[in-house]
Amino acid sequence: FFIFNILDFQDHQITELKKFTKAAFSLDDILTTASTLKYTGAIKKVLDDELTNPSEAFVRFFAAKIFDGRLTKPVVEQFTPIVKEARKQFINERINERLTSALSAEDPQDVEVIQGEVAGDTNSQEKSGIITTEEEIEGFHVVKAILRQIVDVSRITMRDTKSYCGILLDDNNRKPICRLHFNHSQKYLGVFSQKTEERIAIDSVDDLYKYSEQMKNAVKDYEKE
């Protein structure tokens, strides 16, 4: 009913783990926790399935709240892609809210330094032929938001080149976290495993969140060195 991965865990799991220590151990509490975690996990699984591929009952639940007519099968089929799109927008908006909140909590002086490092001098950019775009800057902040749980964000740096925008740990070329290939109409994210890059086609900067684990694993690998 409870699995704790020491290499990949969340804060709330630490709270549950503390219940198993000698000082805090209580059989009644453990049994209650077991029951709660069992059903919590099951509900999360149902939610994941419904959010990925909404069932007819799930679609009907939302459609009934906003549609005054009869929910015939064609109407439900019409609402199915609408529910999917609403789910996608809702999650993206919540992610952006958390990102904005996380960035606003940073030291303003640090933000100014980062902006200076990222934006640089316009003339020097023009001379070098390297232009750091708004999407690259946004992507840099997204990566920082993803990794702030496991590493001091001051160690995450951005180094732009003509062909890609690299995001590094400790400003070290030997510690690439990811690469943003945003210079063409089709965007690609480069993620690293054993320092080997894998390019993944993405549609928007928000898609970076889908590959959070790959970025975290890259940082964890460097920390072991």
PDB file of C-alpha atoms in Angstrom:
ATOM      1  CA  PHE A   1       0.000   0.000   0.000  1.00  0.00           C
ATOM      2  CA  PHE A   2       3.030   2.293   0.296  1.00  0.00           C
ATOM      3  CA  ILE A   3       6.101   2.343  -1.929  1.00  0.00           C
ATOM      4  CA  PHE A   4       8.954   4.758  -1.232  1.00  0.00           C
ATOM      5  CA  ASN A   5      11.583   5.244  -3.925  1.00  0.00           C
ATOM      6  CA  ILE A   6      14.600   6.893  -2.323  1.00  0.00           C
ATOM      7  CA  LEU A   7      15.745   8.185  -5.734  1.00  0.00           C
ATOM      8  CA  ASP A   8      12.385   9.639  -6.723  1.00  0.00           C
ATOM      9  CA  PHE A   9       9.961  10.753  -4.024  1.00  0.00           C
ATOM     10  CA  GLN A  10       7.595  13.597  -3.178  1.00  0.00           C
ATOM     11  CA  ASP A  11       7.302  15.659  -0.007  1.00  0.00           C
ATOM     12  CA  HIS A  12       4.015  14.102   1.121  1.00  0.00           C
ATOM     13  CA  GLN A  13       5.627  10.640   1.016  1.00  0.00           C
ATOM     14  CA  ILE A  14       8.166  11.716   3.627  1.00  0.00           C
ATOM     15  CA  THR A  15       5.287  12.519   5.986  1.00  0.00           C
ATOM     16  CA  GLU A  16       3.893   9.023   5.487  1.00  0.00           C
ATOM     17  CA  LEU A  17       7.340   7.457   5.924  1.00  0.00           C
ATOM     18  CA  LYS A  18       7.771   9.133   9.319  1.00  0.00           C
ATOM     19  CA  LYS A  19       4.824   7.103  10.614  1.00  0.00           C
ATOM     20  CA  PHE A  20       6.973   3.970  10.327  1.00  0.00           C
ATOM     21  CA  THR A  21       9.742   5.249  12.595  1.00  0.00           C
ATOM     22  CA  LYS A  22      10.104   3.689  16.032  1.00  0.00           C
ATOM     23  CA  ALA A  23       9.186   6.890  17.857  1.00  0.00           C
ATOM     24  CA  ALA A  24       5.999   7.469  15.863  1.00  0.00           C
ATOM     25  CA  PHE A  25       4.913   3.896  15.134  1.00  0.00           C
ATOM     26  CA  SER A  26       1.278   3.082  15.894  1.00  0.00           C
ATOM     27  CA  LEU A  27      -0.456   0.014  14.516  1.00  0.00           C
ATOM     28  CA  ASP A  28      -3.831   1.770  14.424  1.00  0.00           C
ATOM     29  CA  ASP A  29      -2.350   4.712  12.537  1.00  0.00           C
ATOM     30  CA  ILE A  30      -0.604   2.370  10.103  1.00  0.00           C
ATOM     31  CA  LEU A  31      -3.841   0.504   9.381  1.00  0.00           C
ATOM     32  CA  THR A  32      -5.669   3.786   8.838  1.00  0.00           C
ATOM     33  CA  THR A  33      -2.876   5.020   6.596  1.00  0.00           C
ATOM     34  CA  ALA A  34      -2.903   1.768   4.627  1.00  0.00           C
ATOM     35  CA  SER A  35      -6.618   2.095   3.951  1.00  0.00           C
ATOM     36  CA  THR A  36      -6.323   5.776   3.021  1.00  0.00           C
ATOM     37  CA  LEU A  37      -3.354   5.264   0.705  1.00  0.00           C
ATOM     38  CA  LYS A  38      -5.024   2.282  -0.952  1.00  0.00           C
ATOM     39  CA  TYR A  39      -8.130   4.239  -1.893  1.00  0.00           C
ATOM     40  CA  THR A  40      -6.198   7.420  -2.666  1.00  0.00           C
ATOM     41  CA  GLY A  41      -4.053   5.509  -5.134  1.00  0.00           C
ATOM     42  CA  ALA A  42      -7.102   3.907  -6.708  1.00  0.00           C
ATOM     43  CA  ILE A  43      -8.865   7.262  -7.095  1.00  0.00           C
ATOM     44  CA  LYS A  44      -5.750   8.834  -8.627  1.00  0.00           C
ATOM     45  CA  LYS A  45      -5.648   5.971 -11.128  1.00  0.00           C
ATOM     46  CA  VAL A  46      -9.298   6.539 -12.050  1.00  0.00           C
ATOM     47  CA  LEU A  47      -8.689  10.282 -12.426  1.00  0.00           C
ATOM     48  CA  ASP A  48      -5.652   9.659 -14.607  1.00  0.00           C
ATOM     49  CA  ASP A  49      -7.635   7.319 -16.852  1.00  0.00           C
ATOM     50  CA  GLU A  50     -10.595   9.691 -17.083  1.00  0.00           C
ATOM     51  CA  LEU A  51      -8.446  12.738 -17.800  1.00  0.00           C
ATOM     52  CA  THR A  52      -6.522  10.884 -20.497  1.00  0.00           C
ATOM     53  CA  ASN A  53      -9.477   9.128 -22.119  1.00  0.00           C
ATOM     54  CA  PRO A  54     -12.740  10.432 -20.635  1.00  0.00           C
ATOM     55  CA  SER A  55     -15.489   7.845 -20.418  1.00  0.00           C
ATOM     56  CA  GLU A  56     -19.053   8.531 -21.512  1.00  0.00           C
ATOM     57  CA  ALA A  57     -20.137   8.847 -17.874  1.00  0.00           C
ATOM     58  CA  PHE A  58     -17.363  11.370 -17.218  1.00  0.00           C
ATOM     59  CA  VAL A  59     -18.349  13.461 -20.238  1.00  0.00           C
ATOM     60  CA  ARG A  60     -22.030  13.279 -19.280  1.00  0.00           C
ATOM     61  CA  PHE A  61     -21.214  14.517 -15.769  1.00  0.00           C
ATOM     62  CA  PHE A  62     -19.812  17.806 -17.095  1.00  0.00           C
ATOM     63  CA  ALA A  63     -22.144  18.173 -20.049  1.00  0.00           C
ATOM     64  CA  ALA A  64     -25.184  17.848 -17.775  1.00  0.00           C
ATOM     65  CA  LYS A  65     -24.033  20.893 -15.809  1.00  0.00           C
ATOM     66  CA  ILE A  66     -23.796  23.199 -18.818  1.00  0.00           C
ATOM     67  CA  PHE A  67     -26.093  21.730 -21.494  1.00  0.00           C
ATOM     68  CA  ASP A  68     -29.839  22.258 -21.172  1.00  0.00           C
ATOM     69  CA  GLY A  69     -30.921  19.821 -23.852  1.00  0.00           C
ATOM     70  CA  ARG A  70     -31.165  16.059 -23.857  1.00  0.00           C
ATOM     71  CA  LEU A  71     -27.829  14.271 -23.660  1.00  0.00           C
ATOM     72  CA  THR A  72     -28.175  11.970 -26.625  1.00  0.00           C
ATOM     73  CA  LYS A  73     -25.250   9.911 -27.884  1.00  0.00           C
ATOM     74  CA  PRO A  74     -24.376  12.434 -30.657  1.00  0.00           C
ATOM     75  CA  VAL A  75     -24.370  15.232 -28.074  1.00  0.00           C
ATOM     76  CA  VAL A  76     -22.067  13.250 -25.782  1.00  0.00           C
ATOM     77  CA  GLU A  77     -19.746  12.568 -28.728  1.00  0.00           C
ATOM     78  CA  GLN A  78     -19.733  16.288 -29.479  1.00  0.00           C
ATOM     79  CA  PHE A  79     -18.782  17.106 -25.893  1.00  0.00           C
ATOM     80  CA  THR A  80     -16.010  14.487 -25.622  1.00  0.00           C
ATOM     81  CA  PRO A  81     -13.302  16.518 -27.451  1.00  0.00           C
ATOM     82  CA  ILE A  82     -14.532  19.651 -25.662  1.00  0.00           C
ATOM     83  CA  VAL A  83     -13.974  17.994 -22.286  1.00  0.00           C
ATOM     84  CA  LYS A  84     -10.502  16.866 -23.395  1.00  0.00           C
ATOM     85  CA  GLU A  85      -9.559  20.371 -24.518  1.00  0.00           C
ATOM     86  CA  ALA A  86     -10.978  21.932 -21.341  1.00  0.00           C
ATOM     87  CA  ARG A  87      -8.917  19.487 -19.278  1.00  0.00           C
ATOM     88  CA  LYS A  88      -5.763  20.398 -21.200  1.00  0.00           C
ATOM     89  CA  GLN A  89      -6.331  24.137 -20.819  1.00  0.00           C
ATOM     90  CA  PHE A  90      -7.198  23.804 -17.129  1.00  0.00           C
ATOM     91  CA  ILE A  91      -3.984  21.900 -16.346  1.00  0.00           C
ATOM     92  CA  ASN A  92      -1.841  24.297 -18.388  1.00  0.00           C
ATOM     93  CA  GLU A  93      -3.366  27.312 -16.645  1.00  0.00           C
ATOM     94  CA  ARG A  94      -2.704  25.804 -13.210  1.00  0.00           C
ATOM     95  CA  ILE A  95       0.882  24.997 -14.191  1.00  0.00           C
ATOM     96  CA  ASN A  96       1.425  28.550 -15.415  1.00  0.00           C
ATOM     97  CA  GLU A  97      -0.030  29.937 -12.191  1.00  0.00           C
ATOM     98  CA  ARG A  98       2.395  27.857 -10.124  1.00  0.00           C
ATOM     99  CA  LEU A  99       5.275  28.856 -12.378  1.00  0.00           C
ATOM    100  CA  THR A 100       4.403  32.533 -12.028  1.00  0.00           C
ATOM    101  CA  SER A 101       4.120  32.138  -8.267  1.00  0.00           C
ATOM    102  CA  ALA A 102       7.475  30.350  -8.072  1.00  0.00           C
ATOM    103  CA  LEU A 103       9.229  32.985 -10.151  1.00  0.00           C
ATOM    104  CA  SER A 104       7.725  35.855  -8.177  1.00  0.00           C
ATOM    105  CA  ALA A 105       9.148  34.310  -5.002  1.00  0.00           C
ATOM    106  CA  GLU A 106      12.700  34.608  -6.306  1.00  0.00           C
ATOM    107  CA  ASP A 107      14.994  37.364  -5.139  1.00  0.00           C
ATOM    108  CA  PRO A 108      14.406  40.371  -7.462  1.00  0.00           C
ATOM    109  CA  GLN A 109      18.163  40.897  -7.673  1.00  0.00           C
ATOM    110  CA  ASP A 110      18.595  37.323  -8.871  1.00  0.00           C
ATOM    111  CA  VAL A 111      15.911  37.859 -11.494  1.00  0.00           C
ATOM    112  CA  GLU A 112      17.662  40.981 -12.746  1.00  0.00           C
ATOM    113  CA  VAL A 113      20.955  39.124 -13.013  1.00  0.00           C
ATOM    114  CA  ILE A 114      19.309  36.241 -14.863  1.00  0.00           C
ATOM    115  CA  GLN A 115      17.568  38.584 -17.247  1.00  0.00           C
ATOM    116  CA  GLY A 116      20.855  40.312 -17.890  1.00  0.00           C
ATOM    117  CA  GLU A 117      22.631  37.037 -18.518  1.00  0.00           C
ATOM    118  CA  VAL A 118      19.874  35.733 -20.762  1.00  0.00           C
ATOM    119  CA  ALA A 119      19.068  38.865 -22.691  1.00  0.00           C
ATOM    120  CA  GLY A 120      22.613  40.176 -22.818  1.00  0.00           C
ATOM    121  CA  ASP A 121      23.593  43.209 -24.804  1.00  0.00           C
ATOM    122  CA  THR A 122      21.591  43.589 -28.018  1.00  0.00           C
ATOM    123  CA  ASN A 123      24.591  44.719 -30.006  1.00  0.00           C
ATOM    124  CA  SER A 124      26.722  41.776 -28.896  1.00  0.00           C
ATOM    125  CA  GLN A 125      23.910  39.386 -29.819  1.00  0.00           C
ATOM    126  CA  GLU A 126      23.633  40.881 -33.263  1.00  0.00           C
ATOM    127  CA  LYS A 127      27.387  40.637 -33.761  1.00  0.00           C
ATOM    128  CA  SER A 128      27.512  36.994 -32.688  1.00  0.00           C
ATOM    129  CA  GLY A 129      24.410  36.022 -34.660  1.00  0.00           C
ATOM    130  CA  ILE A 130      22.890  34.490 -31.527  1.00  0.00           C
ATOM    131  CA  ILE A 131      19.418  35.781 -30.683  1.00  0.00           C
ATOM    132  CA  THR A 132      17.841  34.578 -27.447  1.00  0.00           C
ATOM    133  CA  THR A 133      14.093  34.429 -28.031  1.00  0.00           C
ATOM    134  CA  GLU A 134      11.256  34.968 -25.577  1.00  0.00           C
ATOM    135  CA  GLU A 135      10.305  31.297 -25.899  1.00  0.00           C
ATOM    136  CA  GLU A 136      13.825  30.246 -24.933  1.00  0.00           C
ATOM    137  CA  ILE A 137      13.719  32.505 -21.886  1.00  0.00           C
ATOM    138  CA  GLU A 138      10.302  31.117 -20.966  1.00  0.00           C
ATOM    139  CA  GLY A 139      11.631  27.588 -21.423  1.00  0.00           C
ATOM    140  CA  PHE A 140      14.573  28.382 -19.151  1.00  0.00           C
ATOM    141  CA  HIS A 141      12.197  29.519 -16.405  1.00  0.00           C
ATOM    142  CA  VAL A 142      10.046  26.412 -16.860  1.00  0.00           C
ATOM    143  CA  VAL A 143      13.095  24.166 -16.405  1.00  0.00           C
ATOM    144  CA  LYS A 144      14.056  26.091 -13.263  1.00  0.00           C
ATOM    145  CA  ALA A 145      10.543  25.660 -11.886  1.00  0.00           C
ATOM    146  CA  ILE A 146      10.713  21.917 -12.565  1.00  0.00           C
ATOM    147  CA  LEU A 147      14.102  21.455 -10.910  1.00  0.00           C
ATOM    148  CA  ARG A 148      13.798  23.816  -7.948  1.00  0.00           C
ATOM    149  CA  GLN A 149      12.520  20.889  -5.839  1.00  0.00           C
ATOM    150  CA  ILE A 150      15.788  18.990  -6.147  1.00  0.00           C
ATOM    151  CA  VAL A 151      18.514  21.582  -6.732  1.00  0.00           C
ATOM    152  CA  ASP A 152      19.329  25.208  -5.947  1.00  0.00           C
ATOM    153  CA  VAL A 153      18.052  27.139  -8.978  1.00  0.00           C
ATOM    154  CA  SER A 154      21.113  29.391  -8.890  1.00  0.00           C
ATOM    155  CA  ARG A 155      23.042  26.386 -10.227  1.00  0.00           C
ATOM    156  CA  ILE A 156      20.866  26.187 -13.335  1.00  0.00           C
ATOM    157  CA  THR A 157      22.207  28.332 -16.151  1.00  0.00           C
ATOM    158  CA  MET A 158      21.402  29.006 -19.758  1.00  0.00           C
ATOM    159  CA  ARG A 159      23.897  29.191 -22.606  1.00  0.00           C
ATOM    160  CA  ASP A 160      22.518  30.085 -26.020  1.00  0.00           C
ATOM    161  CA  THR A 161      24.150  29.061 -29.297  1.00  0.00           C
ATOM    162  CA  LYS A 162      23.243  29.509 -32.956  1.00  0.00           C
ATOM    163  CA  SER A 163      21.741  26.017 -33.228  1.00  0.00           C
ATOM    164  CA  TYR A 164      20.160  25.501 -29.799  1.00  0.00           C
ATOM    165  CA  CYS A 165      19.712  26.954 -26.339  1.00  0.00           C
ATOM    166  CA  GLY A 166      21.477  24.833 -23.738  1.00  0.00           C
ATOM    167  CA  ILE A 167      20.450  24.618 -20.095  1.00  0.00           C
ATOM    168  CA  LEU A 168      23.280  23.444 -17.867  1.00  0.00           C
ATOM    169  CA  LEU A 169      24.013  22.505 -14.293  1.00  0.00           C
ATOM    170  CA  ASP A 170      26.735  24.673 -12.713  1.00  0.00           C
ATOM    171  CA  ASP A 171      27.297  26.404 -16.069  1.00  0.00           C
ATOM    172  CA  ASN A 172      29.236  23.297 -17.090  1.00  0.00           C
ATOM    173  CA  ASN A 173      29.056  22.051 -20.685  1.00  0.00           C
ATOM    174  CA  ARG A 174      29.680  18.556 -19.375  1.00  0.00           C
ATOM    175  CA  LYS A 175      26.470  18.736 -17.338  1.00  0.00           C
ATOM    176  CA  PRO A 176      23.715  19.444 -19.881  1.00  0.00           C
ATOM    177  CA  ILE A 177      20.214  19.240 -18.428  1.00  0.00           C
ATOM    178  CA  CYS A 178      18.391  19.783 -21.701  1.00  0.00           C
ATOM    179  CA  ARG A 179      18.567  21.664 -24.978  1.00  0.00           C
ATOM    180  CA  LEU A 180      15.859  23.829 -26.500  1.00  0.00           C
ATOM    181  CA  HIS A 181      15.826  23.534 -30.277  1.00  0.00           C
ATOM    182  CA  PHE A 182      13.380  26.374 -30.915  1.00  0.00           C
ATOM    183  CA  ASN A 183      14.913  27.973 -34.011  1.00  0.00           C
ATOM    184  CA  HIS A 184      12.563  26.308 -36.511  1.00  0.00           C
ATOM    185  CA  SER A 185       8.807  25.931 -36.913  1.00  0.00           C
ATOM    186  CA  GLN A 186       8.982  22.446 -35.380  1.00  0.00           C
ATOM    187  CA  LYS A 187      10.301  22.716 -31.844  1.00  0.00           C
ATOM    188  CA  TYR A 188      12.403  19.976 -30.273  1.00  0.00           C
ATOM    189  CA  LEU A 189      13.462  19.306 -26.707  1.00  0.00           C
ATOM    190  CA  GLY A 190      16.767  17.558 -26.192  1.00  0.00           C
ATOM    191  CA  VAL A 191      16.877  15.471 -22.997  1.00  0.00           C
ATOM    192  CA  PHE A 192      19.897  13.600 -21.703  1.00  0.00           C
ATOM    193  CA  SER A 193      20.513  10.118 -20.359  1.00  0.00           C
ATOM    194  CA  GLN A 194      24.102   9.093 -19.670  1.00  0.00           C
ATOM    195  CA  LYS A 195      25.053  12.359 -21.408  1.00  0.00           C
ATOM    196  CA  THR A 196      23.447  11.165 -24.651  1.00  0.00           C
ATOM    197  CA  GLU A 197      20.885  13.523 -26.158  1.00  0.00           C
ATOM    198  CA  GLU A 198      17.463  12.365 -27.300  1.00  0.00           C
ATOM    199  CA  ARG A 199      15.456  14.859 -29.332  1.00  0.00           C
ATOM    200  CA  ILE A 200      11.698  14.950 -28.806  1.00  0.00           C
ATOM    201  CA  ALA A 201       9.272  16.925 -30.960  1.00  0.00           C
ATOM    202  CA  ILE A 202       7.089  19.282 -28.905  1.00  0.00           C
ATOM    203  CA  ASP A 203       4.308  21.705 -29.764  1.00  0.00           C
ATOM    204  CA  SER A 204       4.799  24.397 -27.132  1.00  0.00           C
ATOM    205  CA  VAL A 205       6.909  25.461 -24.161  1.00  0.00           C
ATOM    206  CA  ASP A 206       4.279  23.948 -21.843  1.00  0.00           C
ATOM    207  CA  ASP A 207       5.219  20.509 -23.187  1.00  0.00           C
ATOM    208  CA  LEU A 208       8.490  20.758 -21.238  1.00  0.00           C
ATOM    209  CA  TYR A 209       6.558  19.737 -18.130  1.00  0.00           C
ATOM    210  CA  LYS A 210       5.867  16.345 -19.705  1.00  0.00           C
ATOM    211  CA  TYR A 211       9.575  15.545 -19.524  1.00  0.00           C
ATOM    212  CA  SER A 212      10.222  16.694 -15.964  1.00  0.00           C
ATOM    213  CA  GLU A 213      11.458  13.280 -14.864  1.00  0.00           C
ATOM    214  CA  GLN A 214      14.097  13.100 -17.601  1.00  0.00           C
ATOM    215  CA  MET A 215      15.486  16.488 -16.532  1.00  0.00           C
ATOM    216  CA  LYS A 216      15.443  15.545 -12.858  1.00  0.00           C
ATOM    217  CA  ASN A 217      17.181  12.256 -13.602  1.00  0.00           C
ATOM    218  CA  ALA A 218      19.910  14.069 -15.546  1.00  0.00           C
ATOM    219  CA  VAL A 219      20.600  16.338 -12.561  1.00  0.00           C
ATOM    220  CA  LYS A 220      20.563  13.388 -10.157  1.00  0.00           C
ATOM    221  CA  ASP A 221      23.089  11.560 -12.343  1.00  0.00           C
ATOM    222  CA  TYR A 222      25.450  14.552 -12.282  1.00  0.00           C
ATOM    223  CA  GLU A 223      25.106  14.827  -8.509  1.00  0.00           C
ATOM    224  CA  LYS A 224      26.341  11.242  -8.186  1.00  0.00           C
ATOM    225  CA  GLU A 225      29.575  12.018 -10.032  1.00  0.00           C
TER     226      GLU A 225
END
